[in-house]
Short mmCIF file of C-alpha atoms in Angstrom, two decimals:
data_model
loop_
_atom_site.label_atom_id
_atom_site.label_comp_id
_atom_site.label_asym_id
_atom_site.label_seq_id
_atom_site.Cartn_x
_atom_site.Cartn_y
_atom_site.Cartn_z
CA UNK A 1 108.09 -89.61 125.20
CA UNK A 2 103.96 -89.49 126.30
CA UNK A 3 103.93 -86.13 126.92
CA UNK A 4 106.22 -84.94 123.31
CA UNK A 5 102.22 -85.43 121.46
CA UNK A 6 100.74 -82.26 123.96
CA UNK A 7 104.33 -80.31 123.73
CA UNK A 8 103.57 -80.31 119.97
CA UNK A 9 99.84 -78.97 120.25
CA UNK A 10 100.64 -76.43 122.68
CA UNK A 11 102.95 -75.69 120.13
CA UNK A 12 101.41 -75.32 117.52
CA UNK A 13 97.76 -73.00 119.02
CA UNK A 14 100.41 -70.55 120.38
CA UNK A 15 101.49 -70.53 116.99
CA UNK A 16 98.01 -70.13 116.04
CA UNK A 17 97.47 -67.34 118.45
CA UNK A 18 100.59 -65.63 116.99
CA UNK A 19 99.69 -65.49 113.22
CA UNK A 20 96.07 -64.43 114.05
CA UNK A 21 97.13 -61.49 116.40
CA UNK A 22 99.66 -60.56 113.79
CA UNK A 23 96.89 -60.50 110.71
CA UNK A 24 94.45 -58.16 113.31
CA UNK A 25 96.69 -56.07 113.54
CA UNK A 26 97.46 -55.93 109.07
CA UNK A 27 93.99 -55.62 108.66
CA UNK A 28 93.74 -52.20 111.47
CA UNK A 29 97.43 -50.89 109.38
CA UNK A 30 95.42 -51.74 106.23
CA UNK A 31 91.54 -50.36 107.61
CA UNK A 32 93.94 -47.05 109.08
CA UNK A 33 96.00 -46.78 105.02
CA UNK A 34 91.98 -46.93 102.92
CA UNK A 35 92.85 -49.98 102.34
CA UNK A 36 91.65 -53.46 103.07
CA UNK A 37 94.08 -56.80 102.29
CA UNK A 38 92.07 -60.05 100.71
CA UNK A 39 90.98 -62.61 102.84
CA UNK A 40 93.80 -64.91 103.46
CA UNK A 41 93.07 -68.28 103.27
CA UNK A 42 94.12 -68.04 107.14
CA UNK A 43 91.27 -66.63 107.18
CA UNK A 44 89.29 -70.40 107.41
CA UNK A 45 92.43 -71.96 109.46
CA UNK A 46 90.69 -74.95 111.33
CA UNK A 47 91.05 -75.18 114.70
CA UNK A 48 94.22 -76.09 116.30
CA UNK A 49 94.49 -80.10 116.41
CA UNK A 50 97.07 -81.91 118.97
CA UNK A 51 99.16 -83.79 116.49
CA UNK A 52 101.83 -82.32 115.00
CA UNK A 53 100.03 -82.09 110.98
CA UNK A 54 98.06 -79.58 111.45
CA UNK A 55 99.99 -78.04 112.77
CA UNK A 56 99.12 -74.25 109.59
CA UNK A 57 101.81 -72.20 107.62
CA UNK A 58 102.79 -69.62 109.45
CA UNK A 59 101.19 -66.39 106.78
CA UNK A 60 102.55 -63.87 105.44
CA UNK A 61 104.62 -60.82 107.14
CA UNK A 62 102.09 -58.10 107.11
CA UNK A 63 104.71 -55.75 106.53
CA UNK A 64 105.11 -57.16 102.40
CA UNK A 65 101.27 -55.87 101.96
CA UNK A 66 100.83 -53.15 100.56
CA UNK A 67 97.97 -51.21 97.99
CA UNK A 68 100.92 -52.11 95.00
CA UNK A 69 101.38 -55.28 96.16
CA UNK A 70 98.10 -55.91 96.07
CA UNK A 71 96.69 -54.40 93.57
CA UNK A 72 99.01 -55.90 91.56
CA UNK A 73 98.20 -59.53 93.32
CA UNK A 74 93.88 -58.77 91.38
CA UNK A 75 96.25 -58.30 87.87
CA UNK A 76 97.36 -60.84 88.37
CA UNK A 77 94.19 -63.06 89.42
CA UNK A 78 92.44 -65.73 86.90
CA UNK A 79 88.64 -63.78 85.40
CA UNK A 80 90.02 -59.86 86.50
CA UNK A 81 88.23 -57.05 84.08
CA UNK A 82 90.93 -54.66 84.32
CA UNK A 83 89.33 -50.86 84.13
CA UNK A 84 87.90 -48.91 81.71
CA UNK A 85 90.51 -47.03 78.92
CA UNK A 86 88.66 -44.04 79.19
CA UNK A 87 89.30 -43.56 83.42
CA UNK A 88 91.30 -40.26 84.11
CA UNK A 89 93.81 -39.73 86.43
CA UNK A 90 93.49 -37.73 89.10
CA UNK A 91 94.12 -33.77 88.22
CA UNK A 92 96.09 -31.50 89.73
CA UNK A 93 93.90 -29.31 91.66
CA UNK A 94 94.20 -25.69 89.94
CA UNK A 95 95.77 -22.12 92.07
CA UNK A 96 92.78 -19.51 93.45
CA UNK A 97 91.75 -17.47 91.13
CA UNK A 98 92.22 -14.49 93.84
CA UNK A 99 95.47 -15.13 93.13
CA UNK A 100 95.92 -14.31 89.99
CA UNK A 101 95.10 -11.23 90.42
CA UNK A 102 97.41 -7.63 91.24
CA UNK A 103 96.89 -6.41 95.42
CA UNK A 104 97.10 -2.95 93.83
CA UNK A 105 93.96 -3.98 91.62
CA UNK A 106 93.04 -6.04 95.46
CA UNK A 107 93.63 -2.76 96.65
CA UNK A 108 92.41 -0.85 94.39
CA UNK A 109 89.06 -3.11 94.38
CA UNK A 110 88.07 -2.62 98.32
CA UNK A 111 88.56 0.94 98.51
CA UNK A 112 85.86 1.27 95.41
CA UNK A 113 83.42 -0.19 96.65
CA UNK A 114 82.89 1.15 100.28
CA UNK A 115 83.34 5.10 97.96
CA UNK A 116 80.23 3.70 96.02
CA UNK A 117 78.68 2.97 99.12
CA UNK A 118 79.51 6.79 101.07
CA UNK A 119 79.00 8.33 97.84
CA UNK A 120 75.25 6.16 98.01
CA UNK A 121 74.32 7.48 100.87
CA UNK A 122 75.89 11.32 100.30
CA UNK A 123 73.24 11.32 97.51
CA UNK A 124 70.78 9.99 98.88
CA UNK A 125 70.67 11.38 102.45
CA UNK A 126 71.28 15.07 99.55
CA UNK A 127 67.77 13.91 98.46
CA UNK A 128 66.55 14.07 101.87
CA UNK A 129 67.88 17.14 102.98
CA UNK A 130 66.53 19.21 99.11
CA UNK A 131 63.05 17.32 100.58
CA UNK A 132 63.44 18.87 103.57
CA UNK A 133 65.73 22.06 102.77
CA UNK A 134 63.10 25.05 104.73
CA UNK A 135 62.89 22.27 107.97
CA UNK A 136 66.63 22.35 107.85
CA UNK A 137 68.05 25.81 107.20
CA UNK A 138 65.00 27.22 110.17
CA UNK A 139 66.81 24.21 112.12
CA UNK A 140 70.57 25.14 111.58
CA UNK A 141 70.06 29.65 111.36
CA UNK A 142 68.62 28.54 115.08
CA UNK A 143 72.00 26.64 115.89
CA UNK A 144 73.72 29.32 114.81
CA UNK A 145 71.97 32.57 116.63
CA UNK A 146 71.41 30.02 119.96
CA UNK A 147 75.56 29.79 119.19
CA UNK A 148 75.50 33.38 119.13
CA UNK A 149 73.10 34.35 122.46
CA UNK A 150 73.80 31.06 124.55
CA UNK A 151 77.18 32.93 126.09
CA UNK A 152 73.85 34.96 127.16
CA UNK A 153 72.14 32.48 128.96
CA UNK A 154 74.81 31.12 130.74
CA UNK A 155 75.68 34.34 132.15
CA UNK A 156 72.49 35.32 134.37
CA UNK A 157 72.45 32.14 134.89
CA UNK A 158 75.48 32.25 136.67
CA UNK A 159 74.70 35.34 138.22
CA UNK A 160 71.34 33.23 139.36
CA UNK A 161 68.77 34.39 137.29
CA UNK A 162 66.71 30.69 136.57
CA UNK A 163 66.58 29.16 134.03
CA UNK A 164 64.16 29.81 131.99
CA UNK A 165 63.99 33.93 133.40
CA UNK A 166 67.18 34.24 131.43
CA UNK A 167 66.47 31.96 128.37
CA UNK A 168 63.07 33.95 127.62
CA UNK A 169 65.39 37.24 128.29
CA UNK A 170 67.89 35.97 125.97
CA UNK A 171 65.37 34.90 123.67
CA UNK A 172 63.46 37.69 123.17
CA UNK A 173 65.98 40.66 123.46
CA UNK A 174 67.80 38.56 121.00
CA UNK A 175 64.74 38.35 118.19
CA UNK A 176 63.70 42.06 118.88
CA UNK A 177 66.88 43.91 118.38
CA UNK A 178 67.64 41.30 115.23
CA UNK A 179 63.49 42.56 114.06
CA UNK A 180 64.77 46.32 114.84
CA UNK A 181 67.80 45.90 112.05
CA UNK A 182 65.78 44.16 109.67
CA UNK A 183 62.50 46.74 110.19
CA UNK A 184 65.57 50.33 109.77
CA UNK A 185 67.23 49.33 106.49
CA UNK A 186 63.81 48.59 104.75
CA UNK A 187 62.44 51.62 106.70
CA UNK A 188 65.85 53.76 105.17
CA UNK A 189 65.11 52.05 101.84
CA UNK A 190 61.23 53.17 101.37
CA UNK A 191 62.43 57.24 102.52
CA UNK A 192 65.31 57.13 100.26
CA UNK A 193 63.31 55.45 97.20
CA UNK A 194 62.52 58.44 95.09
CA UNK A 195 65.24 60.96 96.25
CA UNK A 196 67.52 57.31 95.47
CA UNK A 197 66.29 57.33 91.86
CA UNK A 198 66.48 60.70 90.46
CA UNK A 199 69.64 60.40 92.06
CA UNK A 200 70.58 56.94 89.86
CA UNK A 201 68.30 58.70 87.18
CA UNK A 202 71.02 61.71 87.48
CA UNK A 203 73.66 59.38 87.89
CA UNK A 204 73.03 57.04 84.65
CA UNK A 205 73.21 60.83 82.65
CA UNK A 206 76.79 61.76 83.82
CA UNK A 207 77.63 58.01 83.36
CA UNK A 208 76.75 58.66 79.69
CA UNK A 209 78.89 62.52 79.30
CA UNK A 210 82.01 60.32 81.26
CA UNK A 211 81.18 57.17 78.35
CA UNK A 212 81.31 59.58 75.24
CA UNK A 213 84.43 61.88 76.60
CA UNK A 214 86.36 58.66 77.82
CA UNK A 215 88.98 57.25 75.95
CA UNK A 216 87.11 53.84 74.73
CA UNK A 217 85.93 56.10 72.00
CA UNK A 218 81.38 54.92 72.87
CA UNK A 219 79.25 57.45 71.12
CA UNK A 220 75.93 58.19 71.10
CA UNK A 221 74.40 55.15 68.62
CA UNK A 222 76.39 52.64 71.02
CA UNK A 223 74.31 53.92 73.77
CA UNK A 224 71.22 54.38 72.46
CA UNK A 225 71.57 50.54 70.94
CA UNK A 226 72.13 49.85 73.99
CA UNK A 227 69.44 51.17 76.08
CA UNK A 228 67.39 50.80 73.12
CA UNK A 229 67.81 46.39 73.97
CA UNK A 230 66.70 46.89 77.22
CA UNK A 231 63.65 48.42 76.84
CA UNK A 232 63.25 45.62 74.32
CA UNK A 233 64.36 42.79 77.16
CA UNK A 234 62.36 44.14 79.86
CA UNK A 235 59.33 44.63 77.55
CA UNK A 236 59.56 41.00 75.83
CA UNK A 237 60.40 39.33 79.34
CA UNK A 238 57.23 41.15 80.97
CA UNK A 239 55.41 37.42 82.02
CA UNK A 240 58.71 36.76 83.32
CA UNK A 241 58.45 39.28 85.14
CA UNK A 242 55.27 38.75 86.53
CA UNK A 243 55.78 34.73 87.43
CA UNK A 244 58.88 36.04 89.31
CA UNK A 245 56.57 38.81 91.18
CA UNK A 246 54.25 35.54 91.74
CA UNK A 247 57.11 33.69 92.69
CA UNK A 248 58.25 36.05 94.79
CA UNK A 249 55.37 36.16 97.21
CA UNK A 250 55.89 32.47 97.54
CA UNK A 251 59.56 33.43 98.45
CA UNK A 252 58.36 35.73 101.27
CA UNK A 253 56.49 32.52 102.72
CA UNK A 254 58.59 30.89 102.79
CA UNK A 255 60.61 32.82 104.21
CA UNK A 256 58.55 33.65 107.33
CA UNK A 257 58.28 30.43 108.05
CA UNK A 258 61.68 30.21 108.20
CA UNK A 259 62.01 32.56 110.11
CA UNK A 260 59.36 31.12 112.59
CA UNK A 261 60.94 27.46 112.79
CA UNK A 262 64.20 29.30 113.74
CA UNK A 263 62.97 30.72 117.06
CA UNK A 264 61.53 28.22 118.28
CA UNK A 265 64.44 25.81 116.91
CA UNK A 266 66.48 28.45 118.72
CA UNK A 267 64.18 28.59 122.42
CA UNK A 268 64.33 25.01 122.80
CA UNK A 269 68.21 25.02 122.08
CA UNK A 270 68.06 27.80 124.75
CA UNK A 271 65.80 26.15 127.03
CA UNK A 272 66.71 22.19 126.26
CA UNK A 273 70.62 21.88 124.46
CA UNK A 274 72.13 19.61 127.22
CA UNK A 275 69.20 17.68 127.52
CA UNK A 276 68.19 17.24 123.91
CA UNK A 277 71.94 16.49 123.26
CA UNK A 278 72.01 13.95 125.30
CA UNK A 279 68.81 12.48 123.90
CA UNK A 280 71.49 12.74 121.23
CA UNK A 281 73.98 10.27 122.81
CA UNK A 282 71.40 7.45 123.40
CA UNK A 283 71.18 7.18 119.86
CA UNK A 284 75.08 6.62 119.46
CA UNK A 285 76.01 2.94 119.22
CA UNK A 286 77.93 1.82 123.24
CA UNK A 287 81.47 1.71 121.62
CA UNK A 288 81.15 5.18 119.97
CA UNK A 289 79.68 6.69 122.90
CA UNK A 290 82.14 7.85 124.13
CA UNK A 291 84.20 9.46 122.00
CA UNK A 292 80.56 11.71 120.46
CA UNK A 293 80.55 12.77 123.66
CA UNK A 294 83.81 14.18 123.42
CA UNK A 295 83.76 15.38 120.14
CA UNK A 296 80.03 16.71 121.08
CA UNK A 297 81.23 19.65 122.99
CA UNK A 298 84.40 21.10 121.14
CA UNK A 299 82.36 21.23 117.49
CA UNK A 300 79.78 23.27 119.60
CA UNK A 301 83.10 25.27 121.75
CA UNK A 302 84.24 25.80 117.27
CA UNK A 303 80.72 26.76 116.36
CA UNK A 304 80.49 29.49 119.67
CA UNK A 305 83.57 31.04 119.39
CA UNK A 306 82.92 31.53 114.53
CA UNK A 307 79.32 33.26 114.74
CA UNK A 308 80.71 35.37 117.29
CA UNK A 309 83.63 36.41 115.54
CA UNK A 310 82.05 37.09 112.18
CA UNK A 311 79.78 38.93 113.80
CA UNK A 312 82.81 41.01 115.86
CA UNK A 313 84.18 40.61 112.15
CA UNK A 314 81.12 42.20 110.01
CA UNK A 315 80.33 44.31 112.26
CA UNK A 316 83.53 46.26 112.18
CA UNK A 317 83.82 46.02 108.46
CA UNK A 318 79.90 47.75 108.34
CA UNK A 319 81.41 50.42 111.06
CA UNK A 320 84.60 51.21 108.73
CA UNK A 321 82.68 50.93 105.62
CA UNK A 322 79.69 53.13 106.29
CA UNK A 323 82.49 55.03 108.27
CA UNK A 324 84.03 55.70 104.61
CA UNK A 325 80.33 56.11 102.54
CA UNK A 326 78.52 58.91 104.72
CA UNK A 327 82.03 60.45 104.38
CA UNK A 328 82.42 60.55 101.01
CA UNK A 329 78.40 61.41 100.59
CA UNK A 330 77.04 58.44 99.22
CA UNK A 331 73.35 58.02 99.21
CA UNK A 332 72.47 55.16 101.99
CA UNK A 333 74.70 55.07 103.63
CA UNK A 334 73.39 53.17 106.72
CA UNK A 335 71.51 50.74 104.91
CA UNK A 336 74.78 49.94 102.93
CA UNK A 337 76.37 49.27 106.07
CA UNK A 338 73.81 46.88 106.86
CA UNK A 339 74.16 45.17 104.23
CA UNK A 340 77.64 45.23 104.60
CA UNK A 341 77.02 43.88 108.12
CA UNK A 342 74.38 40.57 106.57
CA UNK A 343 76.68 39.52 103.82
CA UNK A 344 79.91 39.29 105.78
CA UNK A 345 78.59 36.32 106.87
CA UNK A 346 79.34 34.27 103.94
CA UNK A 347 82.34 33.73 103.69
CA UNK A 348 84.33 35.95 100.92
CA UNK A 349 81.71 35.87 98.04
CA UNK A 350 79.98 38.12 100.82
CA UNK A 351 82.62 40.75 100.89
CA UNK A 352 82.81 41.13 97.16
CA UNK A 353 79.79 41.07 96.82
CA UNK A 354 78.89 44.26 98.98
CA UNK A 355 81.60 45.85 98.57
CA UNK A 356 80.24 45.89 94.57
CA UNK A 357 77.18 46.78 95.43
CA UNK A 358 78.04 49.94 97.14
CA UNK A 359 80.36 50.92 94.78
CA UNK A 360 77.90 50.54 91.75
CA UNK A 361 75.30 52.95 94.08
CA UNK A 362 78.29 55.47 94.56
CA UNK A 363 78.71 55.49 90.96
CA UNK A 364 75.49 55.69 89.75
CA UNK A 365 74.64 58.32 92.45
CA UNK A 366 77.35 60.25 92.45
CA UNK A 367 81.01 59.63 90.31
CA UNK A 368 83.33 58.07 88.91
CA UNK A 369 86.06 59.82 91.11
CA UNK A 370 83.96 58.75 94.74
CA UNK A 371 83.73 54.87 92.86
CA UNK A 372 86.64 54.42 92.57
CA UNK A 373 87.20 56.60 96.86
CA UNK A 374 84.60 53.71 97.46
CA UNK A 375 87.11 51.10 95.94
CA UNK A 376 89.83 51.97 98.07
CA UNK A 377 88.25 51.77 100.92
CA UNK A 378 86.79 48.99 100.63
CA UNK A 379 89.34 46.96 99.47
CA UNK A 380 91.43 48.50 102.56
CA UNK A 381 89.34 47.39 105.08
CA UNK A 382 88.99 43.94 103.73
CA UNK A 383 92.69 43.29 103.51
CA UNK A 384 93.13 44.59 107.30
CA UNK A 385 89.22 41.83 107.74
CA UNK A 386 92.02 39.02 106.91
CA UNK A 387 95.16 39.56 107.30
CA UNK A 388 94.09 40.61 111.24
CA UNK A 389 90.38 41.01 112.55
CA UNK A 390 89.87 37.03 111.43
CA UNK A 391 93.10 35.64 112.48
CA UNK A 392 93.49 37.74 115.64
CA UNK A 393 89.34 36.75 116.04
CA UNK A 394 88.60 33.63 115.38
CA UNK A 395 91.67 32.52 115.86
CA UNK A 396 93.46 29.01 115.25
CA UNK A 397 90.73 26.69 115.75
CA UNK A 398 88.44 27.76 113.43
CA UNK A 399 90.53 28.66 110.72
CA UNK A 400 89.68 26.69 107.72
CA UNK A 401 91.72 26.81 104.53
CA UNK A 402 90.98 29.22 101.48
CA UNK A 403 89.93 26.46 98.72
CA UNK A 404 88.16 25.38 101.60
CA UNK A 405 86.02 28.00 102.05
CA UNK A 406 85.49 28.67 97.78
CA UNK A 407 84.68 25.08 97.80
CA UNK A 408 82.46 24.83 100.60
CA UNK A 409 80.02 28.22 100.06
CA UNK A 410 79.90 26.95 96.15
CA UNK A 411 78.29 23.52 96.90
CA UNK A 412 76.00 25.61 99.23
CA UNK A 413 75.02 27.43 97.42
CA UNK A 414 74.65 25.05 94.23
CA UNK A 415 72.60 23.22 96.97
CA UNK A 416 70.28 25.80 99.45
CA UNK A 417 70.93 28.65 97.24
CA UNK A 418 72.61 32.06 99.69
CA UNK A 419 71.66 29.62 103.09
CA UNK A 420 72.61 27.22 101.71
CA UNK A 421 76.31 29.36 101.25
CA UNK A 422 75.81 30.44 104.62
CA UNK A 423 75.55 27.25 106.96
CA UNK A 424 78.81 26.12 105.00
CA UNK A 425 82.16 27.44 105.87
CA UNK A 426 80.67 26.63 109.30
CA UNK A 427 79.25 23.00 108.95
CA UNK A 428 83.83 22.60 107.43
CA UNK A 429 84.37 24.10 110.15
CA UNK A 430 82.98 22.07 112.19
CA UNK A 431 83.49 18.94 110.72
CA UNK A 432 87.02 19.52 110.77
CA UNK A 433 87.01 19.45 115.09
CA UNK A 434 85.20 15.69 115.08
CA UNK A 435 87.50 14.73 112.62
CA UNK A 436 90.26 16.43 114.01
CA UNK A 437 89.17 14.90 117.88
CA UNK A 438 88.58 11.75 116.26
CA UNK A 439 91.82 10.58 115.47
CA UNK A 440 93.49 11.98 118.19
CA UNK A 441 90.71 9.91 121.00
CA UNK A 442 91.15 6.49 118.16
CA UNK A 443 95.21 6.97 118.90
CA UNK A 444 95.21 7.15 122.37
CA UNK A 445 92.51 4.68 122.92
CA UNK A 446 95.08 2.12 121.04
CA UNK A 447 98.06 4.13 123.11
CA UNK A 448 95.58 3.37 126.90
CA UNK A 449 94.88 -0.71 125.17
CA UNK A 450 98.66 -1.44 124.89
CA UNK A 451 99.61 0.02 128.26
CA UNK A 452 96.73 -2.32 129.75
CA UNK A 453 97.69 -5.46 128.61
CA UNK A 454 100.05 -7.17 131.93
CA UNK A 455 102.64 -9.21 130.71
CA UNK A 456 100.98 -12.05 131.74
CA UNK A 457 98.80 -12.57 128.43
CA UNK A 458 101.78 -11.14 126.62
CA UNK A 459 102.79 -14.40 127.99
CA UNK A 460 99.88 -16.32 127.24
CA UNK A 461 99.61 -14.86 123.30
CA UNK A 462 103.00 -16.03 121.93
CA UNK A 463 102.85 -18.91 124.28
CA UNK A 464 105.99 -17.54 126.45
CA UNK A 465 106.45 -17.83 129.95
CA UNK A 466 106.32 -14.52 131.24
CA UNK A 467 108.93 -13.12 133.05
CA UNK A 468 109.64 -14.04 136.71
CA UNK A 469 109.83 -10.51 138.99
#
């Protein structure tokens, strides 16, 4: 019996330690749940006593302590102050406003602002080109002439001629030939100007006589009235004609400046073309450099084929129409053939203008029958050109849809006049080639990237085990 108090005291201390551990676990659970349990009377537990009466009562089970019960206990306590009546309950989260916008509207908005950025960029580019239009047209003309003359330089280099000498020979010979053609046209016009004026007066008289005897019932008074109005218009617009003459002098100066710039551009492009291209590639970002490097030679091939084919087609048109004019005894058949050759570089529009000019000259200098025969010759040659020469010589590499040709020529003429109309179609052809190549290149790159993925990489992405061999 002497050991009974000691045994009871040890049992009481053990129960006390168990109660403390339970309280600590309950406090940890409350902290994890975001609530703190109210301090109970067990917090001030007296130290253990060897007597049986000193054993403290066991604490409540921690599992029964919940936030709701805790709040109820606090509300039941005396002196508890309830929350104010304006206390609002928790409001449910509102849905994202983006989810209320239809998917089609979102896609249209994404596409729309990108189109606005592209339109703004294009507008700024057009403004810059308009500010330096003479320089841009001169460089583009030099690029077209280079595309025409570069095969000659390459041929001479393959025959062992040094690059500098081959460039000099091609450059001098090409511009001498173009200068002789221009001089020949001017010489023919000035030589036949007096005879042409007489023939024009005679043709106008014959045209009046034909109109009086025609079934259109045109009277002499109507013809005289038209002539008087023309004379009055010329007399009242003398100042405009004078200012136009002054502007013509400025145009001549600009043309001469453009010719010099085109000559210098051609010379350096013939001599240092590959080096200039390599320098331009360095300005392209590294990720797109490979694609641009592949598109450049194909664009140059398209431009060379276009210029060479256009020269051949224009030469054939000029020769056959010139022969027709010569046998029909139309004055200035050779200068008109040269004009037909030059106007052929403006697709569709140039052929119509040059053919109309030949028909008008035949009508004024000869008679209606000769003009009708000239019109038949022009139409026949142009039909052969459109259905035989262009598909055979130009090929499918530079074929552009007629609608694209008309729209590009109209846009080019509105932006930069005749020069813009000349360079519009080759620009569209080159752009078509570049876009087609880059599209195919992107597809090939994606296919190579898919084929280059190993089974281990696929397994790592999908979180599966790689196949065993």
